[in-house]
Every structure is written in C-alpha cells, then in structure tokens.
XYZ file of C-alpha atoms in Angstrom:
170
model
C 19.202 9.673 -23.026
C 18.531 6.413 -21.480
C 15.546 4.456 -22.630
C 13.550 1.645 -21.346
C 10.788 -0.511 -22.745
C 7.374 -0.299 -21.157
C 7.596 -4.018 -20.210
C 10.539 -3.460 -17.989
C 8.130 -1.270 -15.581
C 5.299 -3.750 -15.772
C 4.417 -5.195 -12.516
C 1.468 -7.143 -10.932
C -0.364 -7.542 -7.475
C -3.127 -9.980 -6.727
C -5.249 -10.031 -3.677
C -8.292 -11.722 -2.309
C -11.126 -9.667 -1.096
C -11.690 -10.205 2.651
C -14.722 -9.277 4.921
C -12.382 -6.492 6.569
C -11.828 -5.114 3.007
C -15.644 -4.223 2.119
C -17.744 -1.290 2.779
C -21.398 -1.132 3.795
C -22.208 -2.137 0.291
C -20.467 -5.426 0.727
C -17.927 -4.261 -2.193
C -14.274 -3.592 -1.829
C -13.669 -0.376 0.060
C -12.513 2.312 -2.513
C -9.844 3.504 -0.167
C -8.221 0.098 0.034
C -8.107 -0.026 -3.731
C -6.833 3.513 -3.918
C -4.025 2.297 -1.492
C -3.266 -0.858 -3.763
C -3.229 1.511 -6.744
C -0.611 3.753 -5.300
C 1.466 1.025 -4.004
C 1.527 -0.792 -7.353
C 2.172 2.409 -9.170
C 5.092 3.418 -7.197
C 6.736 -0.027 -7.820
C 6.403 0.694 -11.547
C 7.895 4.124 -11.239
C 10.859 2.839 -9.320
C 11.330 0.030 -11.875
C 11.548 2.708 -14.526
C 14.266 4.787 -12.918
C 15.786 2.763 -10.096
C 15.798 5.831 -7.477
C 13.322 7.086 -5.088
C 10.179 8.327 -6.459
C 7.200 10.204 -4.979
C 3.501 10.493 -5.977
C 2.939 13.950 -7.579
C -0.630 13.383 -8.429
C -3.373 10.747 -8.990
C -5.114 12.234 -12.080
C -8.013 9.906 -12.026
C -9.415 6.516 -10.597
C -12.257 5.610 -12.344
C -14.378 2.826 -10.581
C -16.073 0.940 -13.423
C -17.466 -2.098 -11.712
C -17.675 -3.182 -8.101
C -15.437 -5.827 -6.729
C -17.140 -8.344 -4.569
C -16.183 -10.571 -1.666
C -16.070 -13.485 -4.093
C -13.691 -11.826 -6.468
C -9.840 -11.581 -6.452
C -8.324 -8.365 -7.692
C -5.215 -7.980 -9.880
C -3.600 -4.804 -10.563
C -1.278 -4.275 -13.516
C 0.848 -1.184 -13.608
C 3.377 0.284 -15.935
C 4.870 3.447 -17.103
C 3.132 4.997 -20.032
C 5.118 8.298 -20.669
C 7.850 10.454 -19.283
C 8.631 13.999 -19.072
C 11.941 15.278 -17.896
C 11.575 14.267 -14.207
C 8.214 13.002 -14.048
C 6.327 9.808 -15.278
C 2.811 8.844 -15.962
C 1.933 5.428 -14.503
C -1.141 3.642 -15.648
C -2.833 0.876 -13.343
C -5.575 -1.396 -14.420
C -7.582 -3.121 -12.025
C -9.062 -6.458 -13.029
C -11.541 -8.121 -10.964
C -12.088 -11.962 -11.305
C -14.927 -13.937 -9.924
C -13.356 -16.829 -8.107
C -16.481 -19.039 -8.601
C -16.960 -18.244 -12.321
C -13.692 -17.306 -13.675
C -15.444 -14.292 -15.179
C -12.910 -11.160 -15.506
C -13.660 -7.416 -15.953
C -11.806 -4.308 -15.956
C -13.056 -2.928 -12.733
C -11.094 0.285 -12.524
C -8.384 2.318 -14.207
C -6.079 4.927 -12.841
C -3.339 7.494 -13.975
C -0.865 8.682 -11.631
C 2.259 10.866 -11.853
C 5.386 10.256 -9.946
C 8.620 12.384 -9.817
C 12.056 10.853 -9.505
C 14.261 12.278 -6.502
C 17.843 12.037 -5.593
C 19.152 11.638 -1.960
C 18.619 15.193 -1.432
C 15.125 15.268 -2.859
C 15.855 17.092 -5.962
C 14.388 16.030 -9.284
C 16.392 13.676 -11.672
C 16.063 13.169 -15.374
C 14.077 9.821 -15.998
C 14.570 7.457 -18.807
C 12.290 7.603 -21.962
C 9.619 5.062 -22.596
C 9.568 2.716 -25.659
C 5.897 1.270 -26.210
C 5.783 -1.901 -27.970
C 2.171 -3.276 -27.721
C -1.099 -1.858 -29.246
C -2.261 -0.939 -25.682
C 1.139 0.561 -24.621
C 1.313 2.601 -27.907
C -2.125 3.833 -27.545
C -1.397 4.931 -23.978
C 1.843 6.620 -24.986
C 0.091 8.500 -27.991
C -2.455 9.904 -25.802
C -0.243 10.823 -22.766
C 0.594 14.487 -24.038
C -3.205 15.360 -23.875
C -3.281 14.010 -20.264
C -0.164 15.891 -19.291
C -1.642 19.278 -20.598
C -4.861 18.658 -18.653
C -2.767 17.694 -15.461
C -0.729 21.002 -15.912
C -3.840 23.095 -16.194
C -5.494 21.298 -13.255
C -2.606 21.742 -11.196
C -2.344 25.415 -11.924
C -6.241 25.753 -11.150
C -5.681 23.816 -7.870
C -2.805 26.235 -6.868
C -5.076 29.265 -7.451
C -7.839 27.532 -5.467
C -5.397 26.652 -2.583
C -4.500 30.436 -2.246
C -8.156 31.218 -1.843
C -8.634 28.677 1.284
C -8.031 29.525 4.721
C -5.783 27.791 7.045
C -7.203 28.498 10.354
C -9.335 26.091 12.282
C -12.669 27.080 13.411
C -11.907 26.958 17.021
C -8.971 29.441 16.670
C-alpha cells in the first residue's frame, strides 16, 4: 500500500480582499471564501493521489473571525486521513491585517474527496503519514469525524427521499 507524508499534500493560497469580494457587512463574502476553500482542498487531494478527484462533502466550514478589506487571506490545506478511496482534507484560513501584521485563524474546514479513474470509478488512495503535532492531532481525531460524516450522509439520503422534486408551477 502506497503511503505519503502529509507534507506532500500541503498547499497554500494567499489573496487580497478587494471591494468586490465583500458583503453588505464589509467583510469577505462567505461564498467567496467557500470557493477558495474548495479550490485549495481539491489541490491537496490531487497532490495526495495524482488522479482526478471530486468533492464528496464539505463537513463543516466554521467562520471564526470576519475577514476585512484591510486583510489578506491565506488558506493552508492538506490531507489529514484516508479511507479506501476517500480522503479527508483540512483547510485552515488565516487572516492577516496588512496594516498591523496581526494574524488570526479566521475559519477552518473539513472536506471529503474521492479519487476517480478515467471511467469515474473509485480508486484506492495512498495512506497518510502525519509528522507534526498538528498533523497527528488531526489524524487521530479523523475516525470520529468519519463516523459522524457517514451518519450524516445516511440521514441526508433519508431526508432527500422525503423531499419532492416537482416545481410549484408544475
């Protein structure tokens, strides 16, 4: 079974917050940040397995502090755990006030990706080897998140079966 170090999946993205990126509260629009998160997470997933990957779920995006127009936003992403064909990707969002240099964790997110071959069949992914204290903590707590993810997916499927698919005008 192939194995990779977490560091081999680590990637970064830094952006400035522009006036077109903010909401009516004059902070970074959450949808813009979520787009950044999915983008950087997909890169970490691809670096792990070097094949096509798709987002299977976004477990959580926790917005902890607002990101202001005077801030830059840096996203750090890496694989934290793998199943057979799926991988958990963690994204840490750091806001930096460009005037003062103050940094804070502005958001965190966990996403699940699945590796696919050219026929969209699931592929086995490499196992992850954590090295740092942060990586080990995320690795050790991943099975609990995976269990919650599985339970939530089952509940979502049941709920989806209850929902209608007709439009009000039909």
